[in-house]
PDB file of C-alpha atoms in Angstrom:
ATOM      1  CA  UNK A  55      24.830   1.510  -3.186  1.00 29.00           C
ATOM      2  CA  UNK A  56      21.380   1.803  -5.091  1.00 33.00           C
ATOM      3  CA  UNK A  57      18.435   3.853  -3.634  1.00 32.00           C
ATOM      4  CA  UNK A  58      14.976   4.674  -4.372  1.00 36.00           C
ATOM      5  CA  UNK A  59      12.701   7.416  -2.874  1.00 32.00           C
ATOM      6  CA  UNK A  60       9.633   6.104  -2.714  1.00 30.00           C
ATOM      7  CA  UNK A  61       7.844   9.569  -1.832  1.00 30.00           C
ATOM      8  CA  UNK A  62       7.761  11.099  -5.309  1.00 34.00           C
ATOM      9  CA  UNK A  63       4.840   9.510  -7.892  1.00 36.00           C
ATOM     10  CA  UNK A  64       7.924   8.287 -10.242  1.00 41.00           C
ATOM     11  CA  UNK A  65       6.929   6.153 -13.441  1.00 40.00           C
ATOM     12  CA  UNK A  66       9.098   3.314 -12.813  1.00 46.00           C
ATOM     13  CA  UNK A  67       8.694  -0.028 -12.628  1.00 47.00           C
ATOM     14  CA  UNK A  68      11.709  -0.437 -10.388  1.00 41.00           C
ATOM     15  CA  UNK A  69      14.916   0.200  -9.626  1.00 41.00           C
ATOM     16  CA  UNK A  70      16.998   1.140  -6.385  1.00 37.00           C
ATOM     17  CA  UNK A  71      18.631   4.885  -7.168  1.00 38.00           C
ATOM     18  CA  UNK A  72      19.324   7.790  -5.541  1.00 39.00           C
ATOM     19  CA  UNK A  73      16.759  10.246  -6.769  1.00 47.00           C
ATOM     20  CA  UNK A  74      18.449  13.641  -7.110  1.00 48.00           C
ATOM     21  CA  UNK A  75      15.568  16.278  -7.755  1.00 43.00           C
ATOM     22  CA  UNK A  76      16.059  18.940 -10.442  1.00 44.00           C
ATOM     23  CA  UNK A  77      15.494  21.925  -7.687  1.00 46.00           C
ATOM     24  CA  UNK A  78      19.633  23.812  -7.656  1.00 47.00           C
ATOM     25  CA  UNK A  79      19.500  27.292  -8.684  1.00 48.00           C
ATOM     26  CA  UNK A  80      22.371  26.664 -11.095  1.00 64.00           C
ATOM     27  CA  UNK A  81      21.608  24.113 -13.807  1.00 70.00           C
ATOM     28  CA  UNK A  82      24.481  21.564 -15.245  1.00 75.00           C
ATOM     29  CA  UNK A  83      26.017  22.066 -18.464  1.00 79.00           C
ATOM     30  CA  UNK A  84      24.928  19.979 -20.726  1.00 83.00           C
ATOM     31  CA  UNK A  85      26.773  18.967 -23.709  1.00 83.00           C
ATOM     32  CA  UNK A  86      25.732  21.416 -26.688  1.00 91.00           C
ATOM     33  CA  UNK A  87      23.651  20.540 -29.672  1.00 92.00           C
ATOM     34  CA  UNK A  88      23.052  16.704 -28.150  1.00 95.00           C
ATOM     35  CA  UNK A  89      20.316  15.340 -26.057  1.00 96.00           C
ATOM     36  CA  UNK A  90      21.017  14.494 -22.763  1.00 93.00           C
ATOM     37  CA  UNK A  91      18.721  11.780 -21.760  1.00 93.00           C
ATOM     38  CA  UNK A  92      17.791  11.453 -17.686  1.00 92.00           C
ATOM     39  CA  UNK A  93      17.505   7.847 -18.265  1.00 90.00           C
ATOM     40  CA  UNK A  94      19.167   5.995 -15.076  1.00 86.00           C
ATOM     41  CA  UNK A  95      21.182   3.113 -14.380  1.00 86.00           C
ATOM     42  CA  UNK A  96      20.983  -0.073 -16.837  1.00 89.00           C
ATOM     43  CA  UNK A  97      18.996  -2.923 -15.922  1.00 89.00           C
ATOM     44  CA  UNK A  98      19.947  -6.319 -15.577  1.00 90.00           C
ATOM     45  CA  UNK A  99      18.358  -7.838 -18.707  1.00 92.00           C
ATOM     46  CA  UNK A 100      16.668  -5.008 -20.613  1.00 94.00           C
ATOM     47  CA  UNK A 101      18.422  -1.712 -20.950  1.00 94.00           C
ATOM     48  CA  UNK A 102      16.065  -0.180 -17.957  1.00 92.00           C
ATOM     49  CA  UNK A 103      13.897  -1.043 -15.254  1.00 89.00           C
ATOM     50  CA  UNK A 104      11.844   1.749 -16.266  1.00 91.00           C
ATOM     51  CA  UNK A 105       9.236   1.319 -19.646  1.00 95.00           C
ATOM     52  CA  UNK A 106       9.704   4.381 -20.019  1.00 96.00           C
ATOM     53  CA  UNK A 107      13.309   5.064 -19.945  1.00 95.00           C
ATOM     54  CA  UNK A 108      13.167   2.350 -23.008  1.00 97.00           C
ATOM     55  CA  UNK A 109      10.748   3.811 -24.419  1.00 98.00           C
ATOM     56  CA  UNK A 110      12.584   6.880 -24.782  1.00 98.00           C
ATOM     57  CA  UNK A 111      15.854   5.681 -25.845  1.00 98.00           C
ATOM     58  CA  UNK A 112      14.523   3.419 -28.346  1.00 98.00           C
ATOM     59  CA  UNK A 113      12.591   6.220 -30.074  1.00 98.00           C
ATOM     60  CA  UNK A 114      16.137   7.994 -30.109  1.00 98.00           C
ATOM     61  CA  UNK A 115      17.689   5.120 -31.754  1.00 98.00           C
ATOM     62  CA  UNK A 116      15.020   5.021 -34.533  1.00 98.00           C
ATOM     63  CA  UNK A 117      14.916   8.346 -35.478  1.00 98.00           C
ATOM     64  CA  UNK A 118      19.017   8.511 -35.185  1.00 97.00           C
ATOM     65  CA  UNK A 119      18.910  11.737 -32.815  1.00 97.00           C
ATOM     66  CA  UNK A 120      22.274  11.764 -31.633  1.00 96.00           C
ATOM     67  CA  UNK A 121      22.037  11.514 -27.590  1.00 96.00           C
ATOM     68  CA  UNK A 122      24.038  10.801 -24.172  1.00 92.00           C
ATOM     69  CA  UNK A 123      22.385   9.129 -21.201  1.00 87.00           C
ATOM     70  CA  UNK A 124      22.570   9.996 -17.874  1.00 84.00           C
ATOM     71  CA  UNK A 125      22.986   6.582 -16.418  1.00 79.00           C
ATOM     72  CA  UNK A 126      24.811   6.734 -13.098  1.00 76.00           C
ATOM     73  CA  UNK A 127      21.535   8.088 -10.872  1.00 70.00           C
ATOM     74  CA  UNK A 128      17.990   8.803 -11.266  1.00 70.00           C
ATOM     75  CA  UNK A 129      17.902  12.545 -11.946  1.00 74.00           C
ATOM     76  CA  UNK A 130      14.024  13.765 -11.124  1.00 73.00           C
ATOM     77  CA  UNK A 131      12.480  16.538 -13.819  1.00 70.00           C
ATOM     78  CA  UNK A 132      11.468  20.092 -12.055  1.00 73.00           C
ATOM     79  CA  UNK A 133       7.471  18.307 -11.985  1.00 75.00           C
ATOM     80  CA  UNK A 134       9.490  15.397 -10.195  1.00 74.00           C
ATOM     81  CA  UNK A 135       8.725  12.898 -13.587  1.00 77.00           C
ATOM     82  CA  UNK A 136      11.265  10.468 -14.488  1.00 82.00           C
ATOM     83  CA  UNK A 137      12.730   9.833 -17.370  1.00 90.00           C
ATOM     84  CA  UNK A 138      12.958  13.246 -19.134  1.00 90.00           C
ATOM     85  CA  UNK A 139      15.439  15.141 -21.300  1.00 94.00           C
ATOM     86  CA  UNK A 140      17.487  18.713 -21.570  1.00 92.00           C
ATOM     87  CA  UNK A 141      18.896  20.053 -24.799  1.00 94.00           C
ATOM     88  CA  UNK A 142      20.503  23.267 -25.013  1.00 93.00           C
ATOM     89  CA  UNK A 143      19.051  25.610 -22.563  1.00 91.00           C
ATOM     90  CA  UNK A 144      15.467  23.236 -22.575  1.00 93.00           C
ATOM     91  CA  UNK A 145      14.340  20.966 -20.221  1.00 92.00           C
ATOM     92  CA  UNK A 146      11.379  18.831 -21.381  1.00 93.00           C
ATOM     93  CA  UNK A 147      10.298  16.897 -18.190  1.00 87.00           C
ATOM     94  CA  UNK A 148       8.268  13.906 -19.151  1.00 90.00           C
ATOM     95  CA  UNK A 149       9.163  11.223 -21.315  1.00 93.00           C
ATOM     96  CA  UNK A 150       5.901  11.921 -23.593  1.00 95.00           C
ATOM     97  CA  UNK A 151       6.647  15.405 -23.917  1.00 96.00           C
ATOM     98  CA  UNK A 152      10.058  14.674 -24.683  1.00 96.00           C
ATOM     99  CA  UNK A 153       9.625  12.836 -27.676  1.00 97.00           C
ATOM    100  CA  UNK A 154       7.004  15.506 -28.952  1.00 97.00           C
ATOM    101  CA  UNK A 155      10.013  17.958 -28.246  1.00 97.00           C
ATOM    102  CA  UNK A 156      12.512  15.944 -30.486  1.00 98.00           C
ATOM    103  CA  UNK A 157       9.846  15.504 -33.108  1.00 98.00           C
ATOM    104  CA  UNK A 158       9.042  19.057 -33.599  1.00 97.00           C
ATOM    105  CA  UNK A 159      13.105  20.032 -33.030  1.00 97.00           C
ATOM    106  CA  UNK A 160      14.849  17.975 -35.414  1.00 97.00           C
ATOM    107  CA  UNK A 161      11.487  17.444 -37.697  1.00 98.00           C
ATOM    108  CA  UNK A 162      11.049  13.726 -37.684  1.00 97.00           C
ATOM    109  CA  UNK A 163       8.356  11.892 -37.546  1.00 96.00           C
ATOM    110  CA  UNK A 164       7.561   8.555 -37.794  1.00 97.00           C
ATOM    111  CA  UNK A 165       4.005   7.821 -37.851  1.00 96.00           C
ATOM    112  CA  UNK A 166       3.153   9.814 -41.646  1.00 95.00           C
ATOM    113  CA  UNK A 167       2.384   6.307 -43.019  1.00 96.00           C
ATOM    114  CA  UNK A 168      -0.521   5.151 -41.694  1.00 98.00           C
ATOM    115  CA  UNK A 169      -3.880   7.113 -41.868  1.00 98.00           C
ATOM    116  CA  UNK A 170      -5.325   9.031 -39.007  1.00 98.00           C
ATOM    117  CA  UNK A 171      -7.840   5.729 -38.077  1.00 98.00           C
ATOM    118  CA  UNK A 172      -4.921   3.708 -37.647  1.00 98.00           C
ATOM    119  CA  UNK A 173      -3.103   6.237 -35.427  1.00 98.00           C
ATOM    120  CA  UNK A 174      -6.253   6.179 -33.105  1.00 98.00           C
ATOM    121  CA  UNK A 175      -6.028   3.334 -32.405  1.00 98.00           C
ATOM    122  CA  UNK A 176      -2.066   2.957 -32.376  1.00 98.00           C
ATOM    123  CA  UNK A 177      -2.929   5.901 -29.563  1.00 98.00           C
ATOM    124  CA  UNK A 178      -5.314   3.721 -28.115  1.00 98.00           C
ATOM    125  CA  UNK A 179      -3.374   0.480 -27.535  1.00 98.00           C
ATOM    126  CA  UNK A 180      -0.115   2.939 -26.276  1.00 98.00           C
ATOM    127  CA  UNK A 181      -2.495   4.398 -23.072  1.00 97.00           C
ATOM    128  CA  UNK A 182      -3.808   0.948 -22.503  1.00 97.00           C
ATOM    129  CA  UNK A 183      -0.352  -0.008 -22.172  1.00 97.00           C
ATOM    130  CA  UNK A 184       1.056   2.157 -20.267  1.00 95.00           C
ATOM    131  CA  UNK A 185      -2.181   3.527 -17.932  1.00 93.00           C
ATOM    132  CA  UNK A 186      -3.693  -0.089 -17.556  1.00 94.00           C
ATOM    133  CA  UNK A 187      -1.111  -2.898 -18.177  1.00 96.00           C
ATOM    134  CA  UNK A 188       1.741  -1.031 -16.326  1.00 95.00           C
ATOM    135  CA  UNK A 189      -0.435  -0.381 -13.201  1.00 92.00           C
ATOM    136  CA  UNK A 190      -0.341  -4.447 -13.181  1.00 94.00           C
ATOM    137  CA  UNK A 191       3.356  -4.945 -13.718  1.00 92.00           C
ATOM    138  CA  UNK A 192       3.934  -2.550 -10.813  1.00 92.00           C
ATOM    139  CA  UNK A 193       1.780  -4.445  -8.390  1.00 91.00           C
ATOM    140  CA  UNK A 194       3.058  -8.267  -9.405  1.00 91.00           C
ATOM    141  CA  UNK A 195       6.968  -6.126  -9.326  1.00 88.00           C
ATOM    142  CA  UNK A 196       6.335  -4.367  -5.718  1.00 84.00           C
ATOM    143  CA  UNK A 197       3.634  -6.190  -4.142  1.00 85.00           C
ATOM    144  CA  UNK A 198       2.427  -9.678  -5.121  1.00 84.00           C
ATOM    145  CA  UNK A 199       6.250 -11.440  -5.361  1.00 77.00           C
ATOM    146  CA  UNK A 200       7.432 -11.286  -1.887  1.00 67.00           C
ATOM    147  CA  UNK A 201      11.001 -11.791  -3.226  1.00 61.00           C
ATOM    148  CA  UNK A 202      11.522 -11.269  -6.898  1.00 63.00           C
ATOM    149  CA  UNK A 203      14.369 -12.658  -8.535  1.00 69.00           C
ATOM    150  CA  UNK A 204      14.697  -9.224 -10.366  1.00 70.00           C
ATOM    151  CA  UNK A 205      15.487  -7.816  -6.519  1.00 67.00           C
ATOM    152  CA  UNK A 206      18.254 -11.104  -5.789  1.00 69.00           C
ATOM    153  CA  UNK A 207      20.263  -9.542  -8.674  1.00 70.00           C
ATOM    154  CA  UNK A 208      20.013  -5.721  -8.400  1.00 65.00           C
ATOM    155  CA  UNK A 209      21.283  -6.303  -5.124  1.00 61.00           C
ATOM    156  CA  UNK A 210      18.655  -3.531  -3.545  1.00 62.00           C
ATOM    157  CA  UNK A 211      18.645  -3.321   0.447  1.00 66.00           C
ATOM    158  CA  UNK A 212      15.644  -4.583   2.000  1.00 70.00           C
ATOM    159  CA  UNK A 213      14.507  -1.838   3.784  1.00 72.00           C
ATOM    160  CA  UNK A 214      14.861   0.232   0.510  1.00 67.00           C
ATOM    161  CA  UNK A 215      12.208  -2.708  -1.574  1.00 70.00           C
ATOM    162  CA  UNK A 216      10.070  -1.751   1.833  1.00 75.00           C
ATOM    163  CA  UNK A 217      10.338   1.541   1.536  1.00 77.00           C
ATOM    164  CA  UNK A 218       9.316   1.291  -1.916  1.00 74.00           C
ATOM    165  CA  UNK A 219       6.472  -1.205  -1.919  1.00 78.00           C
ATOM    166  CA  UNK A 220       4.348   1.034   0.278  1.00 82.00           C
ATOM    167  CA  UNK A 221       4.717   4.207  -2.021  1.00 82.00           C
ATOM    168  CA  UNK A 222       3.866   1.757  -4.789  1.00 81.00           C
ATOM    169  CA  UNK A 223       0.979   0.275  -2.817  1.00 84.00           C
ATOM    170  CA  UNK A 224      -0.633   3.620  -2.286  1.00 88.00           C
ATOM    171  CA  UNK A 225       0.328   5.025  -5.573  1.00 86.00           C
ATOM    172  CA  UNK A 226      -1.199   2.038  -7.016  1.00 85.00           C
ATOM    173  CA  UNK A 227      -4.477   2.162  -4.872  1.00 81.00           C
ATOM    174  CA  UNK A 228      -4.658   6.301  -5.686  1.00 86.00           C
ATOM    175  CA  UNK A 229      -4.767   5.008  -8.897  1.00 84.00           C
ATOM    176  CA  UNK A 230      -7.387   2.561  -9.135  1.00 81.00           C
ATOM    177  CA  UNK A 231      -5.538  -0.696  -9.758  1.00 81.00           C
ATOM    178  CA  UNK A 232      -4.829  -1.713  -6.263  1.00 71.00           C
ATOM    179  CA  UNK A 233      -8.025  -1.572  -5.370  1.00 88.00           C
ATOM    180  CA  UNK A 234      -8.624  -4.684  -6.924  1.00 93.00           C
ATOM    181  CA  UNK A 235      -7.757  -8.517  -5.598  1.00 92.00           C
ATOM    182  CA  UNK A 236      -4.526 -10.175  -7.015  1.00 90.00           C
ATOM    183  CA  UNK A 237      -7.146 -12.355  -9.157  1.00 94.00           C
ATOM    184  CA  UNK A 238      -8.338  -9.463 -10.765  1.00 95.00           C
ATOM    185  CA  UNK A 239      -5.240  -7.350 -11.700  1.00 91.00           C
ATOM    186  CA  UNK A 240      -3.637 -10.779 -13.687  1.00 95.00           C
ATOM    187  CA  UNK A 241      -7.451 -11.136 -15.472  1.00 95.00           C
ATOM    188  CA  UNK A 242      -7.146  -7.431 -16.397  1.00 95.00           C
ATOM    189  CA  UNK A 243      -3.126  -8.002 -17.514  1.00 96.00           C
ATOM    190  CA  UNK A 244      -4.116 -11.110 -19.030  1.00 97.00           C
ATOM    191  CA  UNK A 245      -7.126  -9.050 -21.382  1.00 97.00           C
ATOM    192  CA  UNK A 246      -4.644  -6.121 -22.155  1.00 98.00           C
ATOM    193  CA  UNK A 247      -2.111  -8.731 -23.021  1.00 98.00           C
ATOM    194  CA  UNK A 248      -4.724 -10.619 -25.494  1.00 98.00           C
ATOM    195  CA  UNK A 249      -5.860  -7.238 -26.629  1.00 98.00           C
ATOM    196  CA  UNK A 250      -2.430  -6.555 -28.027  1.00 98.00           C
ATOM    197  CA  UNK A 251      -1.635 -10.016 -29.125  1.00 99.00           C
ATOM    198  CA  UNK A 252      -4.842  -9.768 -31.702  1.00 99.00           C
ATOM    199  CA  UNK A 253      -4.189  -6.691 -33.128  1.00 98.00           C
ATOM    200  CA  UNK A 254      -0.594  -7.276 -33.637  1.00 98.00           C
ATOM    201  CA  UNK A 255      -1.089 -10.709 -34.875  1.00 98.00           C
ATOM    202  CA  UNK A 256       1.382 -11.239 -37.616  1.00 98.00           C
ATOM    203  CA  UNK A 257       2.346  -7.745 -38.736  1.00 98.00           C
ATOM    204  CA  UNK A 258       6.158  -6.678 -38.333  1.00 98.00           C
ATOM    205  CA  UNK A 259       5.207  -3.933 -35.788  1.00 99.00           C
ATOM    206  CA  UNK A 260       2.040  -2.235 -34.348  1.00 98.00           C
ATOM    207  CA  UNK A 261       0.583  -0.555 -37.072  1.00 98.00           C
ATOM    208  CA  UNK A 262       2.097  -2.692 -39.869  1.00 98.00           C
ATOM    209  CA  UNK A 263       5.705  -2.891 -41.780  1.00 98.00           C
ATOM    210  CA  UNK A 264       6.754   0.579 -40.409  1.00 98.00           C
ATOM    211  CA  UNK A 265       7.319   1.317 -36.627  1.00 98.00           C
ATOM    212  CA  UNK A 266       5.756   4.007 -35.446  1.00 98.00           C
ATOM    213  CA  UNK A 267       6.384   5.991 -31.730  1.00 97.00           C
ATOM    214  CA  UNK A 268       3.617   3.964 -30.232  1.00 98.00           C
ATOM    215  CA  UNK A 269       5.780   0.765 -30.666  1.00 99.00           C
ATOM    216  CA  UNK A 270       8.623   2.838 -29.041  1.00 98.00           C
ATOM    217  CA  UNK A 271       5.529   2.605 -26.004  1.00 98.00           C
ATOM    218  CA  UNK A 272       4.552  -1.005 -26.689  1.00 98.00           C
ATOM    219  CA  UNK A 273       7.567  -2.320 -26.474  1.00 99.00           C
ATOM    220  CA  UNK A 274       9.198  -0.459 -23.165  1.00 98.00           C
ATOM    221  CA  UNK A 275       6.172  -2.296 -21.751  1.00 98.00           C
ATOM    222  CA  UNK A 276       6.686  -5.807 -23.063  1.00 98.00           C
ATOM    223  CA  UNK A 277      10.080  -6.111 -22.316  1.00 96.00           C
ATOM    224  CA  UNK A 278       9.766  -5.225 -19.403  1.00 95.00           C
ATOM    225  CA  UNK A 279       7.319  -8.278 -19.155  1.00 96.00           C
ATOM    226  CA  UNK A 280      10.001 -10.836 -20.952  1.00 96.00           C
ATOM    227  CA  UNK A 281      13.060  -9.761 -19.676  1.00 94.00           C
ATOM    228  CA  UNK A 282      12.177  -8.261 -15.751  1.00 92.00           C
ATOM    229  CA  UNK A 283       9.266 -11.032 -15.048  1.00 89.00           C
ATOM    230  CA  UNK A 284      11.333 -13.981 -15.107  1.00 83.00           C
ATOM    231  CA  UNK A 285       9.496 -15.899 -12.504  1.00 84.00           C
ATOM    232  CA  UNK A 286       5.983 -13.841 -12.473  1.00 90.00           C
ATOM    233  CA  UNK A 287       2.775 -14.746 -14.146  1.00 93.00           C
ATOM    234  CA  UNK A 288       2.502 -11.931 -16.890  1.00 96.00           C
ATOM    235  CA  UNK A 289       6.374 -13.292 -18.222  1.00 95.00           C
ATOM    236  CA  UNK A 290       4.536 -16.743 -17.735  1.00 96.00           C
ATOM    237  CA  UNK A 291       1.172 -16.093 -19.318  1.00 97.00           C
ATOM    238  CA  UNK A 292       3.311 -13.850 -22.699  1.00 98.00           C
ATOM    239  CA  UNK A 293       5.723 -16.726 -23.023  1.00 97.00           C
ATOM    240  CA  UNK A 294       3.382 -19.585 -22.967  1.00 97.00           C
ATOM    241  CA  UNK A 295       0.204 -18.348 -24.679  1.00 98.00           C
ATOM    242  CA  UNK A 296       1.339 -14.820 -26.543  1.00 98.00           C
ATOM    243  CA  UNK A 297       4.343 -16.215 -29.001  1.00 98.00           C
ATOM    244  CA  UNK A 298       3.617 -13.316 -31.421  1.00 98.00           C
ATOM    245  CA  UNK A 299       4.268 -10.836 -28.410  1.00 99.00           C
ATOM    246  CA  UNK A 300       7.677 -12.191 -27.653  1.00 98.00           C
ATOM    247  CA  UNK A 301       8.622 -12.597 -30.954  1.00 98.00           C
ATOM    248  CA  UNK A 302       7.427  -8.656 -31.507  1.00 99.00           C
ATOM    249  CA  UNK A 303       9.844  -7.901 -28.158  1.00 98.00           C
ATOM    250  CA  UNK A 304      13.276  -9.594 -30.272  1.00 98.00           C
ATOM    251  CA  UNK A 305      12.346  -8.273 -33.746  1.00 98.00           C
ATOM    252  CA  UNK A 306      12.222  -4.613 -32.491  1.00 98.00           C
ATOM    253  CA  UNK A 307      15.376  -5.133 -30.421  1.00 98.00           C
ATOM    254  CA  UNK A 308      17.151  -6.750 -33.200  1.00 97.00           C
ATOM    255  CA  UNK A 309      16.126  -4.149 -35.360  1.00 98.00           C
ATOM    256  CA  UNK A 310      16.935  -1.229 -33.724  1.00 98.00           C
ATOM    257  CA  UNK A 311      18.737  -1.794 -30.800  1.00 97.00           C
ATOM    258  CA  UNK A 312      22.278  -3.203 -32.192  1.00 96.00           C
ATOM    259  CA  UNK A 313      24.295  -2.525 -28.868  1.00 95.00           C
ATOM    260  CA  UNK A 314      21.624  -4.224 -26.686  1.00 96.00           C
ATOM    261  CA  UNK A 315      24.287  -6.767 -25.233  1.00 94.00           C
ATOM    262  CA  UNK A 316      26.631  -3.499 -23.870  1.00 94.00           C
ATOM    263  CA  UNK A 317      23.372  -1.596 -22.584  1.00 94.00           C
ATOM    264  CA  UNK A 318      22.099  -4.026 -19.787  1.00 92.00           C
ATOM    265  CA  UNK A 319      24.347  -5.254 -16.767  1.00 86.00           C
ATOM    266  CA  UNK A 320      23.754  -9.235 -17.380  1.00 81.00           C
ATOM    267  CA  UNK A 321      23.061 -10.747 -20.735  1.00 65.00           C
ATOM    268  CA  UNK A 322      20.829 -13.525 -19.966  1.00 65.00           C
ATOM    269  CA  UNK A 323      18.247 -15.081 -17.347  1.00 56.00           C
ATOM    270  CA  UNK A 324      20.737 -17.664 -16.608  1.00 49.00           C
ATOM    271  CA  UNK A 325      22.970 -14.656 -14.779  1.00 46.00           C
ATOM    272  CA  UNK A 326      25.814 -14.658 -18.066  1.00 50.00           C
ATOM    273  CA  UNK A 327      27.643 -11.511 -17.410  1.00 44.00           C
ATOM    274  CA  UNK A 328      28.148  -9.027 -20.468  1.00 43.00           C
ATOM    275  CA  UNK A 329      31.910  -8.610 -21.750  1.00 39.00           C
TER     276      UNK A 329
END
């Protein structure tokens, strides 16, 4: 049986987990000299419900870091952030920070082609992502569908998607989204989505023909949006109007994410199971 807390600020778009917080006096022992990624349970059609979980992973898988996932339960950091990482003796407890950590540890970096301009603004387009654009996912995921088909199929209780919705609904109001009617939060998803549909326009990724860790962002985001939204207006509104977005979504997963197929718990919308 899935669970979610809904009591903790947790960046997740959603999923029902137990949430285990990171408080025992005696910490696990992790596997030596490999990343263990807190990442949770699969999703249905993307790897995660979480952006951020696939945003971490996927930066993994780029820079070949050799990792194992924690994917049976939603383990919560020390600061109570999820997803987050331990390595050794560390424990880097925010998905941001953790890929800082793994750039400085194993010395990899994959932004050194572009100049410092274009990293502005690849910075730029990653927090209007994922502190404007996700605040709207989260209120069409948790508050504007009264019963998502994303909920049908992860077979969450009801009284765990209520328990949920109102955390979400005042997390969402603390921060400034849910303030605003429904009308409002799909114009504002609608101009973020535009935003990044321009400046992508026909370039292989973000920035240009190298990916960078801001796509790592971008994308956790979008698929989210393609995959997750299957009958909400941001999936409608990207598949419709934003072909260069989708398209972006499947090149990067293509690309990089070979095992895709074994990594999410049903292949495709029309409820396939995976071998």
């Amino acid at each position: 049986m899935l669970y979610l807390a809904a009591s903790v600020a947790i960046p997740i778009v959603g999923i029902g987990v137990y949430l285990k917080f990171f408080r025992s006096s005696k910490r696990p022992n992790y596997p030596k000299d490999i990343v263990y990624a807190h990442i949770g349970p699969r999703g249905p059609y993307a790897p995660s419900l979480s952006p951020f979980a696939i945003k971490l992973e996927l930066f993994m898988k780029i820079t070949n870091i050799e990792y194992e996932g924690e994917l049976h339960d939603i383990v919560m950091s020390s600061k109570g952030k999820f997803p987050w990482i331990s390595y050794n003796e560390d424990d880097v407890t925010d998905s941001q920070f953790s890929i800082e950590y793994m750039k400085r540890k194993f010395k990899v970096d994959l932004d050194h082609d572009y100049t410092p301009a274009e990293l502005a603004i690849g910075r730029a387009m990653q927090k209007m992502a994922e502190e404007n654009l996700y605040w709207c996912l989260v209120l069409e995921r948790w508050v504007y569908q009264k019963i998502p088909k994303l909920w049908t199929i992860s077979k969450i209780p009801q009284h765990v998607i209520w328990i949920v919705k109102k955390g979400q609904i005042k997390n969402a109001y603390g921060q400034g989204m849910g303030r605003h009617t429904e009308e409002e939060v799909f114009d504002i998803a609608r101009r973020d989505l535009k935003a990044l549909s321009d400046f992508l326009g026909d370039k292989k990724f973000l920035l240009g023909d190298k990916i960078t860790e801001f796509d790592c962002a971008i994308f956790g985001l979008l698929c989210q949006i393609y995959y997750h939204s299957m009958d909400g207006c941001l999936n409608a509104y990207m598949t419709k109007e934003l072909k260069n977005l989708c398209d972006y979504v499947l090149r990067v997963k293509e690309t990089f994410w070979p095992d895709w197929n074994e990594c999410v718990q049903i292949q495709d919308h029309s409820g396939k199971k995976t071998n």
